[in-house]
Amino acid sequence: MKSLVIVYFVAVCLCFTAVANDESYRILPGASPVVEAASPTGRLYGENHLKRLKALGIEVSDTIVSSPAFSLRILNHWDNLDGTVERGYAGKSLWNWDELPAKVSPRYAEYAAMCAAVGINGTVLNNVNASSNILTYEYLEKVKALADVFRPYGMKVYLSANFAAPMQIGGLPDADPLNKDVVVWWGDKVKEIYQLIPDFGGFLVKANSEGQPGPCDFGRSHAQGANMLASVIRPYGGIIMWRAFVYSPGDADRAKQAYLEFKPLDGEFEDNVIVQIKNGPVDFQPREPFSPLLVDMPGTLTMPELQITQEYLGHSNHLAYLAPMWSELFSFVSPESQAGVAGVANIGDSYNFTSHPFARANWYAFGRLAWDPSLSPEQIAREWVALELKPSSKKSEDRIVDMMIRSREAVVDYMMPMGLHHLFAFGHHYGPEPWCDPEGAREDWLPRYYHRADSVGIGFDRTQTGSDAVSQYPLPYSEEYASIEKCPEEYLLWFHHVGWSDRITTGETLWEALCHHYERGVNETEKFIEDWNACEQDIADKVLFADVAERLEIQAKDARWWKDACLLYFQEINGLEFPDFVTPAVRTLDEYKAVDLGIDNFTCPSGKLLDSMR
Ligand code: BDP
């Protein structure tokens, strides 16, 4: 559709030169350092950085020049218009739609200031499973009120659009992107939006995914759908972020589907469309290999979608500092090849916005990495600990930073090590249910689809003898992942079905190694409790201290629950003895199978409540 190489080049230049310069700043050293910037937003970012340096006691001895690596650094709120948040664990939605636009909570500005402090420059206000009502005039006036608050902080507002909106609120018989009436409807809608919000950012679209409507319903491709919206929004400078999270039951290996659907469309998208791709090929698991689509769409603008909310990492109960996971992604996917980065927000109306005090570190880290993905997770953790927790001794600071750095690997270890994935309870994705098999559920929503445990071994064969997902990766990864000897241990069971008694590179059998990981994860959570308690004297905020302490206890209990339930279940399948180092299970497998948290599928407003239900 376009002369790709040129369009891509121009688009990248636009993204990385014009916009980036606009937001960049310089800080000149001196007794009172001076911030220079070409725009008010750049100045704000510079001043914020200077504040950060001051708070950290760092003097500006040389000129600092900084510009963002990604031009789009956007939060995706999965907030519904009824005030619930899909996969949100920090209370209700921050946006009080009932009160807006008449009443504008001071928390909106507080939120925007926190985003600006780390350089986040956009926010999608509503859930990707979008209600068309957000596009009615009534709601657009509310959106305008929020946009007016966010503007001085350099934050643009975006909306998730339901592709069937022309039918649902426009009264049209279809939403076919090639139907002139549909195009006119969207054109009028976009005009109405820009009259209210002249700097509106654009739309995020989840189409033909998990039951959402989309162009394929009318025999059109994703590119045709995205390009129609792109053409109506182009005159206003808006963009379309089109999600690649698609998979349908019964087809190929779910991990292959986004690539299979989108790769053939490479080069067909307009240059104001950005294909938004989840970091891994399945769905925000504690560890996934990177999505091959992110590195194989040279004729298309793409951006990774990260999940800040801990849907699959213990909700707001568990300490899981996510910067190591995101840095891991950028070690495979070069930031220069991406037009932006999106993060599914972990923010709600909870007193501290995120419920778990340490979950604020993930919001902070998302922004810092979106500005500069070369920052180390440790440096970001150190900044956050010093700025927010303010421990009074260096020893405690070091201890807390160390806990944070270890925390994500601990979660992987006690939930699903060595490449296991999706062993979660159906629906709420909190606890373990590797056995889960509710009636009528789609096969690719069930843990057994992913772990494939049988009497011989465990793991998903994604090599040429299996689903051949490995062939979607470029060299050297395709070769490395396809080889059972060379495959990194952390992805072993993602790509291979391995015999229980096979020896892996450490010399242990697979069964021993799995048991080791689970045990280590549990031990880590116990060490977190010790580490945190050792910091008590140095944390002035006693309420925060107690809150974290309580959650760490829950996390340790949950870690045991995960370890016991998974190992007992796998043992039932392989009939092997546990190695000596495995601590005895607290309950029997049947007791674990009977656990019912009694929480709904999507929202769990108060994470801590879960514990009392177990
Ligand atoms: C899954 C969530 C689901 C989201 C979906 C998505 O479980 O609630 O709607 O992703 O990203 O992780 O669209």
XYZ file of C-alpha atoms in Angstrom, residues 149-449:
301
model
C -6.276 18.704 33.660
C -3.595 16.554 32.023
C -2.487 19.029 29.323
C -0.154 21.148 31.492
C 1.617 17.935 32.476
C 2.395 17.029 28.868
C -0.114 14.175 28.912
C -2.325 13.566 25.906
C -5.596 11.725 26.204
C -6.460 8.713 24.020
C -9.534 6.492 23.995
C -10.141 2.820 23.354
C -12.642 2.605 20.526
C -15.114 -0.169 19.948
C -14.997 -0.997 16.246
C -18.750 -1.526 16.186
C -19.487 1.942 17.588
C -21.149 3.077 14.315
C -23.688 0.302 14.899
C -23.912 0.523 18.667
C -24.304 4.269 19.056
C -24.545 5.436 15.447
C -27.520 3.371 14.357
C -25.785 2.070 11.208
C -26.520 -1.462 10.010
C -22.847 -2.438 9.920
C -19.357 -1.211 10.791
C -17.662 -2.327 7.560
C -14.597 -0.115 7.151
C -15.221 0.095 3.399
C -18.794 1.292 3.832
C -18.880 5.038 3.046
C -21.489 5.700 5.732
C -19.229 4.094 8.300
C -16.294 6.241 7.199
C -18.460 9.358 7.353
C -19.667 8.392 10.823
C -16.125 8.031 12.117
C -15.116 11.255 10.354
C -17.892 13.165 12.118
C -17.069 11.533 15.439
C -13.418 12.430 15.183
C -14.318 16.011 14.273
C -16.543 16.242 17.345
C -13.718 14.933 19.531
C -11.163 17.404 18.189
C -13.566 20.297 18.653
C -13.610 19.458 22.342
C -10.020 18.259 22.687
C -7.762 19.836 20.055
C -4.738 17.770 21.086
C -6.574 14.438 21.358
C -4.025 11.645 20.815
C -6.045 9.006 18.988
C -7.605 5.587 19.397
C -6.485 2.254 20.795
C -8.373 -0.647 19.223
C -8.836 -4.253 20.300
C -10.441 -5.813 17.244
C -11.466 -9.393 16.520
C -9.952 -10.515 19.760
C -11.714 -12.372 22.564
C -15.132 -11.623 21.145
C -14.597 -7.948 20.361
C -15.933 -6.728 17.021
C -13.562 -5.831 14.219
C -13.060 -5.525 10.488
C -12.823 -9.305 10.031
C -16.549 -9.482 10.907
C -17.118 -7.783 7.561
C -14.555 -9.756 5.594
C -11.877 -7.036 5.890
C -8.372 -7.293 7.236
C -6.907 -5.693 10.332
C -5.020 -3.329 8.031
C -8.204 -2.231 6.279
C -9.868 -1.567 9.617
C -6.928 0.307 11.070
C -6.316 2.321 7.917
C -9.897 3.527 7.731
C -9.620 4.983 11.235
C -6.136 6.275 10.448
C -7.393 8.166 7.425
C -10.157 9.981 9.299
C -7.902 10.954 12.187
C -4.861 11.893 10.080
C -5.941 15.509 9.336
C -5.890 16.198 13.077
C -2.505 14.586 13.710
C -4.015 11.631 15.583
C -2.766 8.061 15.649
C -4.292 4.594 15.808
C -2.772 2.005 18.130
C -4.049 -1.296 16.781
C -3.554 -4.288 19.052
C -2.090 -7.519 17.748
C -3.480 -9.589 20.643
C -5.485 -12.001 18.509
C -6.033 -15.723 18.714
C -8.944 -17.984 17.938
C -9.843 -21.375 19.320
C -8.894 -24.479 17.415
C -6.332 -22.834 15.174
C -2.569 -23.034 15.422
C -0.609 -22.896 18.672
C -1.871 -19.797 20.433
C 1.693 -18.520 20.771
C 1.931 -18.366 16.968
C -1.315 -16.663 16.153
C -0.550 -12.953 16.426
C 2.428 -13.456 14.137
C 0.469 -15.579 11.664
C -2.232 -12.966 11.409
C -0.146 -9.797 11.361
C 3.104 -10.703 9.626
C 1.422 -11.030 6.197
C 0.013 -7.517 6.706
C 3.439 -5.963 7.192
C 3.684 -2.948 4.944
C -0.047 -2.477 4.601
C -0.610 -0.190 7.551
C -0.715 3.581 7.192
C 2.111 5.494 8.834
C -0.125 6.851 11.597
C -1.016 3.312 12.653
C 1.115 1.644 15.281
C 0.633 -2.053 15.842
C 0.701 -2.622 19.587
C 2.136 -6.018 20.480
C 2.248 -7.701 23.892
C 5.798 -8.331 25.084
C 5.416 -12.096 24.815
C 3.564 -14.275 22.324
C 0.901 -15.522 24.771
C -0.316 -13.184 27.463
C 1.691 -11.314 30.108
C 2.931 -14.448 31.863
C 5.543 -14.071 34.650
C 8.113 -15.014 32.019
C 7.705 -15.361 28.283
C 10.214 -15.284 25.466
C 9.828 -12.060 23.480
C 7.150 -11.812 20.823
C 8.774 -12.466 17.427
C 6.298 -10.078 15.825
C 8.029 -7.183 17.582
C 11.160 -7.747 15.532
C 9.682 -8.823 12.232
C 7.457 -6.016 10.981
C 10.034 -3.802 9.237
C 7.416 -2.020 7.157
C 5.137 -1.196 10.061
C 5.379 0.991 13.119
C 5.141 -1.186 16.218
C 5.204 -0.727 19.974
C 5.418 -3.231 22.810
C 2.573 -3.467 25.307
C 3.716 -4.230 28.846
C 1.477 -5.024 31.769
C 2.107 -2.978 34.881
C -0.924 -4.319 36.697
C -0.002 -7.701 38.124
C -2.743 -9.806 36.546
C -0.468 -12.845 36.490
C 2.003 -11.899 39.201
C 0.022 -11.943 42.421
C -2.276 -8.950 41.901
C -1.640 -6.272 44.511
C -0.676 -8.823 47.155
C 2.747 -9.835 45.879
C 5.967 -7.901 45.670
C 7.041 -8.244 42.038
C 9.263 -5.440 40.796
C 8.866 -5.602 37.044
C 11.761 -3.540 35.683
C 13.924 -6.683 35.295
C 11.213 -8.242 33.116
C 10.962 -5.168 30.912
C 14.731 -4.750 30.630
C 14.872 -8.390 29.599
C 12.526 -7.556 26.721
C 14.704 -4.669 25.595
C 17.714 -6.960 25.564
C 15.998 -8.798 22.677
C 13.982 -6.001 21.059
C 15.948 -2.913 20.260
C 14.160 0.214 21.466
C 15.231 2.048 18.276
C 13.007 -0.274 16.263
C 9.884 0.677 18.231
C 7.695 3.754 17.956
C 6.557 3.742 21.548
C 5.749 1.704 24.579
C 2.437 1.084 26.316
C 1.861 -0.115 29.870
C -1.412 -1.511 31.211
C -1.844 0.642 34.289
C -1.948 -0.623 37.872
C -3.674 2.511 39.107
C -6.984 2.898 40.886
C -8.613 5.071 43.526
C -6.712 3.357 46.332
C -5.154 5.798 48.839
C -1.705 5.422 47.248
C -3.108 4.771 43.726
C -1.716 1.207 43.516
C -2.686 -0.580 46.744
C 0.628 -2.440 47.298
C 3.111 0.288 48.210
C 5.774 -1.396 46.075
C 3.436 -1.448 43.056
C 4.127 2.273 42.778
C 7.670 1.304 41.896
C 6.341 -0.432 38.793
C 4.480 2.685 37.648
C 7.672 4.649 38.301
C 9.872 2.089 36.530
C 7.594 1.939 33.500
C 7.987 5.677 32.970
C 11.723 5.722 33.608
C 12.352 2.821 31.201
C 10.036 4.304 28.587
C 12.206 7.415 28.707
C 15.481 5.541 28.829
C 15.409 1.755 28.429
C 19.143 1.578 29.037
C 18.665 2.481 32.723
C 19.363 -0.505 34.909
C 16.523 -1.966 36.984
C 18.770 -1.532 39.985
C 19.311 2.163 39.393
C 15.584 2.712 38.986
C 14.837 0.734 42.147
C 17.463 2.726 44.021
C 15.918 6.002 42.907
C 12.430 4.881 43.858
C 13.435 3.544 47.265
C 15.305 6.744 48.094
C 12.500 8.999 46.845
C 9.509 7.147 48.252
C 10.527 4.871 51.085
C 13.364 7.093 52.292
C 15.040 4.527 54.549
C 17.334 6.195 57.044
C 20.297 3.897 56.474
C 22.234 2.836 53.403
C 22.111 -0.719 54.675
C 18.328 -0.784 54.563
C 18.302 0.913 51.183
C 20.583 -1.802 49.812
C 18.503 -4.526 51.393
C 15.243 -3.225 49.917
C 16.733 -2.698 46.461
C 18.044 -6.239 46.585
C 14.596 -7.597 47.547
C 13.052 -5.743 44.647
C 15.596 -7.019 42.148
C 15.077 -10.622 43.297
C 11.313 -10.419 43.489
C 10.266 -11.083 39.889
C 12.468 -14.175 39.623
C 11.014 -15.382 42.915
C 7.508 -15.115 41.468
C 8.592 -17.043 38.374
C 10.137 -19.713 40.607
C 7.156 -20.308 42.864
C 4.527 -19.969 40.131
C 5.857 -21.371 36.866
C 9.581 -21.844 36.426
C 11.590 -23.138 33.481
C 9.210 -21.868 30.832
C 5.956 -23.168 32.293
C 3.086 -20.798 31.705
C -0.611 -20.274 32.277
C -1.058 -22.631 35.211
C -3.532 -20.139 36.646
C -6.944 -20.582 38.087
C -9.596 -19.982 35.486
C -10.827 -16.429 35.254
C -9.210 -14.536 38.083
C -5.610 -15.584 37.355
C -4.513 -15.426 40.980
C -3.882 -18.890 42.353
C -2.646 -22.185 40.891
C -4.957 -24.560 39.062
C -2.828 -26.636 36.706
C -5.673 -29.164 36.745
C -8.413 -26.662 35.932
C -11.036 -27.925 33.501
C -14.334 -26.063 33.753
C -17.121 -27.261 31.547
C -17.307 -25.665 28.138
C -14.031 -23.747 28.473
C -11.917 -23.142 25.413
C -8.961 -25.511 25.218
C -6.486 -22.659 24.793
C -7.706 -21.120 28.050
C -6.816 -24.242 30.018
C -3.515 -24.876 31.800
C -3.167 -28.350 30.299
C -2.986 -26.772 26.834
